[in-house]
Coordinates of N, CA and C in Angstrom, one line a residue:
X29 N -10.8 38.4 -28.4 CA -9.9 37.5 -29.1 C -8.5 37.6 -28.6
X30 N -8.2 39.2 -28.3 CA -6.6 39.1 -27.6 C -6.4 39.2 -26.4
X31 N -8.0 38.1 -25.8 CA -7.8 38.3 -24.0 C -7.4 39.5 -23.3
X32 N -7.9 40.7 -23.9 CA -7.4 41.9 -23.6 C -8.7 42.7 -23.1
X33 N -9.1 43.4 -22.1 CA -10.3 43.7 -21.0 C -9.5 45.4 -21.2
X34 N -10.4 46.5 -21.7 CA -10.3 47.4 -21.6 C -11.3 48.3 -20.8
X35 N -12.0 49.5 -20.9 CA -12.6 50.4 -21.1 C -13.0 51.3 -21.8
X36 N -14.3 51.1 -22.5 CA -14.6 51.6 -23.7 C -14.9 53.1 -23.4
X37 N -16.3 53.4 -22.0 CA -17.3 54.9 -21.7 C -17.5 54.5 -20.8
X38 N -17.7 55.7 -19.9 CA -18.0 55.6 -18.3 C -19.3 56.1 -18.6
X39 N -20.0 55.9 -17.4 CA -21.4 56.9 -16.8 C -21.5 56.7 -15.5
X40 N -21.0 57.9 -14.8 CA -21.0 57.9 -13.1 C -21.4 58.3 -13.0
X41 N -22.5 59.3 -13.1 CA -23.4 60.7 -12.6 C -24.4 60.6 -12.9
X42 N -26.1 60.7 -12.2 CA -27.1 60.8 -12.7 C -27.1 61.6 -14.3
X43 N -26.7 62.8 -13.8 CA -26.9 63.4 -15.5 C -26.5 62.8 -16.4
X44 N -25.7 62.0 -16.5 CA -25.4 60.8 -17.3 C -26.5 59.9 -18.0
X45 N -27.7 59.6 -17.1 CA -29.0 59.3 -17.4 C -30.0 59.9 -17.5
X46 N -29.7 61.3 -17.6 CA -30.9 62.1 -17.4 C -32.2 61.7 -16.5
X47 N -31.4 61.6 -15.5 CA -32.3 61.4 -13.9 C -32.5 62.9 -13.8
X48 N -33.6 63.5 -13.4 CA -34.3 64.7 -13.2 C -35.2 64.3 -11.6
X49 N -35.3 65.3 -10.5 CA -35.7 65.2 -9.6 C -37.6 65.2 -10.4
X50 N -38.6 64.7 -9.3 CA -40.4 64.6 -9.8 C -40.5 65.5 -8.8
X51 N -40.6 67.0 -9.1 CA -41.3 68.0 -8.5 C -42.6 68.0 -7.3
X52 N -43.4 66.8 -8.0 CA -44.4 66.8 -7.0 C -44.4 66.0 -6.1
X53 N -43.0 65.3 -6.0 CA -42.9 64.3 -4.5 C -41.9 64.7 -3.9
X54 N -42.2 64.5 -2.3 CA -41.6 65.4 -1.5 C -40.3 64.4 -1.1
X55 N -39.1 64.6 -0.5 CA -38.0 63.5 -0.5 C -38.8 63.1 0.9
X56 N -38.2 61.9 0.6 CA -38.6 60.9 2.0 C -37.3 60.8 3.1
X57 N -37.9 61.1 4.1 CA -36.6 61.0 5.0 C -37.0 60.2 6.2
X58 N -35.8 59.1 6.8 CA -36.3 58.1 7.5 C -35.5 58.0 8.6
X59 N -35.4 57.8 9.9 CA -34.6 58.2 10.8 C -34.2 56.9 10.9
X60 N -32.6 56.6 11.6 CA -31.9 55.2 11.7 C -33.1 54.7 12.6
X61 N -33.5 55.3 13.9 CA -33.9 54.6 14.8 C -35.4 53.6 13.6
X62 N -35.9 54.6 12.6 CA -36.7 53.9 12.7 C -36.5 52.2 11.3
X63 N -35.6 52.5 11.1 CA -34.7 51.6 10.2 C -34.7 50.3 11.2
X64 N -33.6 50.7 12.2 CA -33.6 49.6 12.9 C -34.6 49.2 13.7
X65 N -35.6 49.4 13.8 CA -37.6 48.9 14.4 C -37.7 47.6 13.7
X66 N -37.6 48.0 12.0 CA -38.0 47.6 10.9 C -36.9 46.0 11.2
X67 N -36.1 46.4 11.4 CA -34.8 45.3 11.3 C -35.6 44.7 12.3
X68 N -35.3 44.8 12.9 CA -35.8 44.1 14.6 C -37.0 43.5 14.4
X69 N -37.9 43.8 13.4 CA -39.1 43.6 13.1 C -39.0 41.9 12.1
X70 N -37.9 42.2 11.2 CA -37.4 40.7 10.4 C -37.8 39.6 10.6
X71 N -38.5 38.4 10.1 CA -38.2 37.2 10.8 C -36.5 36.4 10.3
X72 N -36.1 35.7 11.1 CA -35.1 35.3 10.7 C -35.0 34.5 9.5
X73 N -33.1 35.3 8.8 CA -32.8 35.1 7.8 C -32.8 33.7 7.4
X74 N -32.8 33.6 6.1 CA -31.9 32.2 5.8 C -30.4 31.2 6.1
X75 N -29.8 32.9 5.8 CA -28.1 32.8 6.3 C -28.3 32.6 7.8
X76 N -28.9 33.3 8.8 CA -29.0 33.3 10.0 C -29.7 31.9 10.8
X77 N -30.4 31.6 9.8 CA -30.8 30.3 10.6 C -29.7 29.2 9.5
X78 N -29.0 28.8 9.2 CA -28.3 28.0 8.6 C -26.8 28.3 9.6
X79 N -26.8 29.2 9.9 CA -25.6 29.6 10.9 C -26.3 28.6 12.0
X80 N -27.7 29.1 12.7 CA -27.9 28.9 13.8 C -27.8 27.4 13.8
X81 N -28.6 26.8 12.7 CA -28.9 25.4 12.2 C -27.1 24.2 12.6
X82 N -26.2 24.8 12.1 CA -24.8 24.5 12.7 C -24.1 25.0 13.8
X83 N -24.8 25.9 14.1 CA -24.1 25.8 15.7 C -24.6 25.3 16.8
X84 N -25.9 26.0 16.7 CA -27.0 25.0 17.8 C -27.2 23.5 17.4
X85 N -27.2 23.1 16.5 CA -27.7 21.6 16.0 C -26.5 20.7 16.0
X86 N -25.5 21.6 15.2 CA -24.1 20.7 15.3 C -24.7 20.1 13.8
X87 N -25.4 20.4 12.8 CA -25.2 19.9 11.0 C -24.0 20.3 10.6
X88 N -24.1 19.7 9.4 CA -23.1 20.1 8.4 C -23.7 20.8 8.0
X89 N -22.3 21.9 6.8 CA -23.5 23.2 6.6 C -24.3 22.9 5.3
X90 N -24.0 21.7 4.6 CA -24.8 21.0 3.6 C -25.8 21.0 4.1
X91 N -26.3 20.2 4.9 CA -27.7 19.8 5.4 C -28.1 21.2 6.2
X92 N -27.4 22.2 6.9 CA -28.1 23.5 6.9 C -28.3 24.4 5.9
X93 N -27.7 24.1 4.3 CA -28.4 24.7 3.4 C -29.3 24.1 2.8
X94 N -29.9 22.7 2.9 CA -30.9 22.6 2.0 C -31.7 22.4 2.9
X95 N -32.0 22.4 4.2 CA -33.1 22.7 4.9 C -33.5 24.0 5.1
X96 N -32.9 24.7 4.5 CA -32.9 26.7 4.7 C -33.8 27.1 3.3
X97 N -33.2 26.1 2.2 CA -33.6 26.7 0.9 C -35.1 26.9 1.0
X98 N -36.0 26.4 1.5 CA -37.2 26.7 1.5 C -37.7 26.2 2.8
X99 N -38.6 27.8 3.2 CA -39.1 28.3 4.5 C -39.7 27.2 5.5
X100 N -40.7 26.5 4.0 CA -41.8 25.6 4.4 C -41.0 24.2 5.5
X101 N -39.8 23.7 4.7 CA -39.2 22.7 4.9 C -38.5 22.8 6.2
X102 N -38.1 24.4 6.1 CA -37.1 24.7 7.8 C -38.2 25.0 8.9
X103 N -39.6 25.3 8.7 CA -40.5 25.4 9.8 C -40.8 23.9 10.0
X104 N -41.2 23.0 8.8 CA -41.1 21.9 9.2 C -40.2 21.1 10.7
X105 N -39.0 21.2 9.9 CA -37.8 20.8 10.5 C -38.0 21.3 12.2
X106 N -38.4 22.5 12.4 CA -38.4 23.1 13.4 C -39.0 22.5 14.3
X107 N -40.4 22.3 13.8 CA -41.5 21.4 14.7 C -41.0 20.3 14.7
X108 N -40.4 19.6 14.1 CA -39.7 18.4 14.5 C -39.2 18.4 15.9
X109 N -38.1 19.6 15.5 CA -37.2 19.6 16.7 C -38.1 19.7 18.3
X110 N -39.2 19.9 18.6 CA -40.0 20.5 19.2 C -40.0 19.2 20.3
X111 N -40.3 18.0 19.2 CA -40.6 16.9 19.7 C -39.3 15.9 20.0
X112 N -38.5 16.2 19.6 CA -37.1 15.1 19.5 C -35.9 15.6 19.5
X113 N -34.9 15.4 19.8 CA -33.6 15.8 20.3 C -32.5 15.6 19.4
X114 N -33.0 15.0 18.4 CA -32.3 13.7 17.4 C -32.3 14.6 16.1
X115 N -31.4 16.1 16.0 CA -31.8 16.8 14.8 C -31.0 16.4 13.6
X116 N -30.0 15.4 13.7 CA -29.5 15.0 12.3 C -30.5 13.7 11.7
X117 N -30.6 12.8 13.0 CA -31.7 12.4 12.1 C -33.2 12.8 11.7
X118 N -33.5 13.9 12.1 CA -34.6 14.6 11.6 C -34.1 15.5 10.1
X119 N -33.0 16.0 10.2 CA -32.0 16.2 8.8 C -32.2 15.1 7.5
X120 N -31.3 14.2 8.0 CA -31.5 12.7 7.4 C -32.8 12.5 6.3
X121 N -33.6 11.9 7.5 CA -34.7 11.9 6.9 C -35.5 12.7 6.0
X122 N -35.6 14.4 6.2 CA -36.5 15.5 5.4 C -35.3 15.1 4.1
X123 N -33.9 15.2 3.6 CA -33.0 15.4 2.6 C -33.4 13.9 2.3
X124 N -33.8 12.6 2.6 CA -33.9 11.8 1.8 C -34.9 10.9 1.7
X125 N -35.8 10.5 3.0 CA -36.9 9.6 2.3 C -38.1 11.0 2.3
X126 N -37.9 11.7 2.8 CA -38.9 13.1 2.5 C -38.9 13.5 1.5
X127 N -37.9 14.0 0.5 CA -37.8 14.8 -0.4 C -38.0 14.0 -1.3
X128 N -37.4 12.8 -1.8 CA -38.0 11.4 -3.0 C -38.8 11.4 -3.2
X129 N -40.2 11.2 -1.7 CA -41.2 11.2 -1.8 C -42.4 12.4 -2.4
X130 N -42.0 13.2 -1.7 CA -42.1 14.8 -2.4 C -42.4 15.1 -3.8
X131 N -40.8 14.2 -4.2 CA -40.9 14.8 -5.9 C -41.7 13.6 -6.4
X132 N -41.7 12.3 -6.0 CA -42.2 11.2 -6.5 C -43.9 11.3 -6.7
X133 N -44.3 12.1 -5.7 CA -45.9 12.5 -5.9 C -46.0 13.6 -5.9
X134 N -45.4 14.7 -6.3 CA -45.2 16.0 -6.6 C -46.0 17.2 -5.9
X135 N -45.9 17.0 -4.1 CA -46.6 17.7 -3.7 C -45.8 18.4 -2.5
X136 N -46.3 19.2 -1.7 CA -45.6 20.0 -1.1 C -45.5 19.5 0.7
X137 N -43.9 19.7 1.1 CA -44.2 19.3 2.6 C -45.3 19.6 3.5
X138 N -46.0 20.6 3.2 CA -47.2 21.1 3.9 C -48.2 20.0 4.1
X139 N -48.4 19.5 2.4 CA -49.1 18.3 2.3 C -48.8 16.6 2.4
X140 N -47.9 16.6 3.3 CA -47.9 15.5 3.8 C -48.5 15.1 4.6
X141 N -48.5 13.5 4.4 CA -49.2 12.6 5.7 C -48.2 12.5 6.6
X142 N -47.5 12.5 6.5 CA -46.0 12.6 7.6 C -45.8 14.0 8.1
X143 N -46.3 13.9 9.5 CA -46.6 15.4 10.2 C -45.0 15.7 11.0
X144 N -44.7 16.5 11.3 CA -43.4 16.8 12.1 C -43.5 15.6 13.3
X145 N -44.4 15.1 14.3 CA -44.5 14.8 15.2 C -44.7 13.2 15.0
X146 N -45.2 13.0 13.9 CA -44.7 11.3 13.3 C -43.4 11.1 12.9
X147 N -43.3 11.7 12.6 CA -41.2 11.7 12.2 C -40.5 11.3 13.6
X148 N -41.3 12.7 14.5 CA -40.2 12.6 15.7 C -40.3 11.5 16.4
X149 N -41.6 10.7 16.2 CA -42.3 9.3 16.7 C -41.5 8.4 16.2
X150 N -41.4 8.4 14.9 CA -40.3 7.2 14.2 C -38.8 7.3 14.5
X151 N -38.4 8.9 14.6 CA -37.2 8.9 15.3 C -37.1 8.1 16.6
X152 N -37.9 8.4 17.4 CA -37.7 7.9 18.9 C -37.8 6.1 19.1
X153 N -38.4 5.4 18.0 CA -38.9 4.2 18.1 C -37.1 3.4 17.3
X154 N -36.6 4.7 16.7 CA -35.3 4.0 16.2 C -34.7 4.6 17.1
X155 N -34.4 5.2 17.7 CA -33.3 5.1 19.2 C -33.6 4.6 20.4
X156 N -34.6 4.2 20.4 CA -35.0 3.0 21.5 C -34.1 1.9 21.0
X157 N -34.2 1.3 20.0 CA -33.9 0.4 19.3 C -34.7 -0.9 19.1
X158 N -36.5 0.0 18.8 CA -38.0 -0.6 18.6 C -37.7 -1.3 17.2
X159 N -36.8 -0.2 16.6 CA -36.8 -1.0 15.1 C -35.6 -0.2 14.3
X160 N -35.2 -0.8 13.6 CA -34.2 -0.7 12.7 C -34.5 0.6 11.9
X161 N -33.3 1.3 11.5 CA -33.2 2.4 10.4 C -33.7 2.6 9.4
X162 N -33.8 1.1 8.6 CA -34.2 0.4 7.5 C -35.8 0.7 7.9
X163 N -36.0 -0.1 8.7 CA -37.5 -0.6 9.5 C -37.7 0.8 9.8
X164 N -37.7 1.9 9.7 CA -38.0 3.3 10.2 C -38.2 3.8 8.6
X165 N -37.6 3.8 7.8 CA -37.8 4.4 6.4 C -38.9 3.4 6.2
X166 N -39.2 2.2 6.4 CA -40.3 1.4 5.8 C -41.3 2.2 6.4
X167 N -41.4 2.2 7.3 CA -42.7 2.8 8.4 C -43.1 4.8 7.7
X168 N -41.8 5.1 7.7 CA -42.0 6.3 7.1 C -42.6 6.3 5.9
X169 N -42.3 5.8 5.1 CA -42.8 5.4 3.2 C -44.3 5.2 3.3
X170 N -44.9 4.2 4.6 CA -46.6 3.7 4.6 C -46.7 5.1 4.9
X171 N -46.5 5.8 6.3 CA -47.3 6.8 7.0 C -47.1 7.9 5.7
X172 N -46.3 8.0 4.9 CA -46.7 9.4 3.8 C -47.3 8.7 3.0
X173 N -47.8 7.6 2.2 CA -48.5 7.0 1.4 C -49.7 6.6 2.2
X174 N -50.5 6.1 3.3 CA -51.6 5.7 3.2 C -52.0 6.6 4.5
X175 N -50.6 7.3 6.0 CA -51.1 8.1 6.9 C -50.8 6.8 8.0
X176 N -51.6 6.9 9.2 CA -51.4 6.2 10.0 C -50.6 6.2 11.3
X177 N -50.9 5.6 12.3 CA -49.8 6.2 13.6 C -48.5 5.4 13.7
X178 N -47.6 5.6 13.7 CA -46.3 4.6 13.4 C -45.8 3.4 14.1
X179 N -46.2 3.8 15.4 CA -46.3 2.5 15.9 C -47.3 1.3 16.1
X180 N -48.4 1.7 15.6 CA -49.4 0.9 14.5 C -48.9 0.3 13.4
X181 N -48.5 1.1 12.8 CA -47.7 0.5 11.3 C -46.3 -0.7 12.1
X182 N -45.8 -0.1 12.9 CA -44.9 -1.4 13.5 C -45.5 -2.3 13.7
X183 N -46.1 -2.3 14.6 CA -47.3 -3.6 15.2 C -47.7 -4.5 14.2
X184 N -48.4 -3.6 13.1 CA -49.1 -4.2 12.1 C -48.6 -4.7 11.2
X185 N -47.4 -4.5 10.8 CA -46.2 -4.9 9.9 C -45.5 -6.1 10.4
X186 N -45.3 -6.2 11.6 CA -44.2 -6.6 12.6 C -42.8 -6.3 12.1
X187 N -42.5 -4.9 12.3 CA -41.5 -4.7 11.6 C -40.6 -4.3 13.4
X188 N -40.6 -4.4 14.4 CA -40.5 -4.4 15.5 C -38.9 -5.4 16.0
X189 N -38.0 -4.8 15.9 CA -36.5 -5.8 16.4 C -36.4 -6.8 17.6
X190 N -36.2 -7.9 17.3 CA -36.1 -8.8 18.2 C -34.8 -8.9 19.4
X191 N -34.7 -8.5 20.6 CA -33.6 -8.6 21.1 C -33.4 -9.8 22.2
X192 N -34.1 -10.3 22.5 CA -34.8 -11.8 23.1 C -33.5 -13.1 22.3
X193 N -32.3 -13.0 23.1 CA -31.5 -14.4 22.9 C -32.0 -15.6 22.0
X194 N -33.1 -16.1 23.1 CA -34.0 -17.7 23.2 C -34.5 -17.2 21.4
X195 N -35.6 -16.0 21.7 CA -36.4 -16.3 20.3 C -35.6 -15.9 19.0
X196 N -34.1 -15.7 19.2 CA -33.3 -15.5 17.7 C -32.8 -16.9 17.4
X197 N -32.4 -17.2 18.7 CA -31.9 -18.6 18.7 C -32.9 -19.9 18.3
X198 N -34.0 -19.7 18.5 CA -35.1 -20.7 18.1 C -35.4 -20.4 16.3
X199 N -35.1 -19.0 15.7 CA -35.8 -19.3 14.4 C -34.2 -19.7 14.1
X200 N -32.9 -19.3 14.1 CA -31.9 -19.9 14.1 C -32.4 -21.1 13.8
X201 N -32.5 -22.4 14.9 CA -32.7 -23.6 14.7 C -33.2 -23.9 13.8
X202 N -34.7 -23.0 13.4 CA -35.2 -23.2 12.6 C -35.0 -23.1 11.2
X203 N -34.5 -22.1 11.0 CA -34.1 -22.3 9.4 C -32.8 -23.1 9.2
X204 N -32.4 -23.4 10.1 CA -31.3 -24.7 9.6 C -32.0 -25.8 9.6
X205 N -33.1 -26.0 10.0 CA -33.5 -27.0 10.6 C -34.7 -27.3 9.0
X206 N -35.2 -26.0 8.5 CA -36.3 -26.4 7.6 C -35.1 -25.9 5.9
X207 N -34.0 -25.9 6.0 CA -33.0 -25.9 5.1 C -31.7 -26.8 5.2
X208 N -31.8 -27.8 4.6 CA -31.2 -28.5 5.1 C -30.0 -29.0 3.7
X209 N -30.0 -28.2 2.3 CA -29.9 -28.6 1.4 C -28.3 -27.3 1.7
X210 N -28.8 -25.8 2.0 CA -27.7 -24.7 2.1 C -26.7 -25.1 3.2
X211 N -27.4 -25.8 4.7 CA -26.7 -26.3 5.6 C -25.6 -27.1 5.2
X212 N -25.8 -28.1 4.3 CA -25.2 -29.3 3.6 C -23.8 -28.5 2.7
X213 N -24.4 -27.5 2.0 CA -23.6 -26.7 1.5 C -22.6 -26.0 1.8
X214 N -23.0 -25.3 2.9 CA -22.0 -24.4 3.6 C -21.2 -25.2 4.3
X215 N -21.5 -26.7 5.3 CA -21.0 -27.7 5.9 C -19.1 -28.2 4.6
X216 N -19.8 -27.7 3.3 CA -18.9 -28.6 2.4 C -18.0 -27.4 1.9
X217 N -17.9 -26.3 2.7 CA -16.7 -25.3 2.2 C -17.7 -24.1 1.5
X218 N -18.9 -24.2 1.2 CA -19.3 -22.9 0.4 C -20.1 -22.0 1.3
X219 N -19.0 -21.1 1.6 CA -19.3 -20.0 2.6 C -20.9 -19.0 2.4
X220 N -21.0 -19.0 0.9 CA -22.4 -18.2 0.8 C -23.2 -18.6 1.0
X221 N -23.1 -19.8 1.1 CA -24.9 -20.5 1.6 C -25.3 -20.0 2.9
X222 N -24.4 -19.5 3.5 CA -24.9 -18.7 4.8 C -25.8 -17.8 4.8
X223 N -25.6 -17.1 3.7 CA -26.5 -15.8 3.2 C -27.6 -16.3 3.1
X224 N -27.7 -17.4 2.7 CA -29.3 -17.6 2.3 C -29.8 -18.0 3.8
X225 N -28.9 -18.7 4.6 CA -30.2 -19.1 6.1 C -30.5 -17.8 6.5
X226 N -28.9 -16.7 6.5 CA -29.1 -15.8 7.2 C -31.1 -15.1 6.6
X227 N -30.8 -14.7 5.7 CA -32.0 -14.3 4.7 C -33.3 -14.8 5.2

């Protein structure tokens, strides 16, 4: 009550606890060299690969601590990297359409349908610029819900980016062309009606 921190009783000394040596075990003695075997022997730490994760990767150390927090997730991540170069968006992805999905069907990365090497597949198909970011989490969402090869799911979806002048320019025509009520609108000062051809 008077914010005041003293010292009440010490106990520094075994006899203090009446620690007594067990007669019938003999002390164990272990030499450095074989200490450091044992070290050497370690798989790497958490702290150590979260270091490594930001220096070799170039993360933030956010995203190298929550892909560290659990083993399963950072071997994941690893095999990712195996296949793709692209480690923040392999980051990206495990911290947010992975882990939603995760908790949303409450099962473990091990058991996904989304293998390290479909990821790295959907990474590569968005830095080509086969399909949009957007169009990459869609594709991701089917292949953990039903499985499948991803660029199958592109195909089959047609979720695949158009960069072809002529054929943006022709559905252009066409939705002014089969809208002719928003055209009318936007023609008379109302800028949002654009949204909707755009749409």
């Amino acid at each position: 009550d008077r914010g005041e921190t003293f010292t009440q009783r010490t106990k520094e000394n075994a006899h203090d606890y009446r620690y007594f040596p067990e007669p019938d075990l003999m002390p164990v003695k272990i030499s450095g060299e074989k200490i450091e075997h044992w070290c050497s022997d370690l798989p790497e730490l958490p702290r150590q690969r979260r270091e490594r994760y930001v220096a070799e990767f170039g993360l933030p150390a956010y995203d190298a601590g929550v892909l560290t927090a659990d083993m399963a997730t950072s071997d994941w991540f690893e095999i990712a990297l195996q296949h793709t170069k692209n480690a923040k968006a392999v980051s990206n992805f495990i911290m947010g359409e992975m882990m939603r999905l995760l908790s949303e069907h409450d099962v473990s990365i091990s058991e996904s349908k989304v293998t390290p090497e479909k990821l790295a597949e959907i990474i590569g198909l968005i830095d080509a610029k086969t399909i949009s970011t957007s169009a990459g989490k869609q594709v991701f969402e089917i292949s953990f819900n039903e499985g499948g090869n991803p660029k199958q799911i592109v195909e089959g979806k047609g979720l695949a980016q158009v960069s072809d002048d002529s054929a943006l320019e022709g559905w252009a025509d066409e939705a002014i062309a089969n809208n002719p009520k928003p055209v009318e609108e936007y023609k008379d000062g109302n800028a949002a009606s654009i949204n909707f051809l755009m749409g």
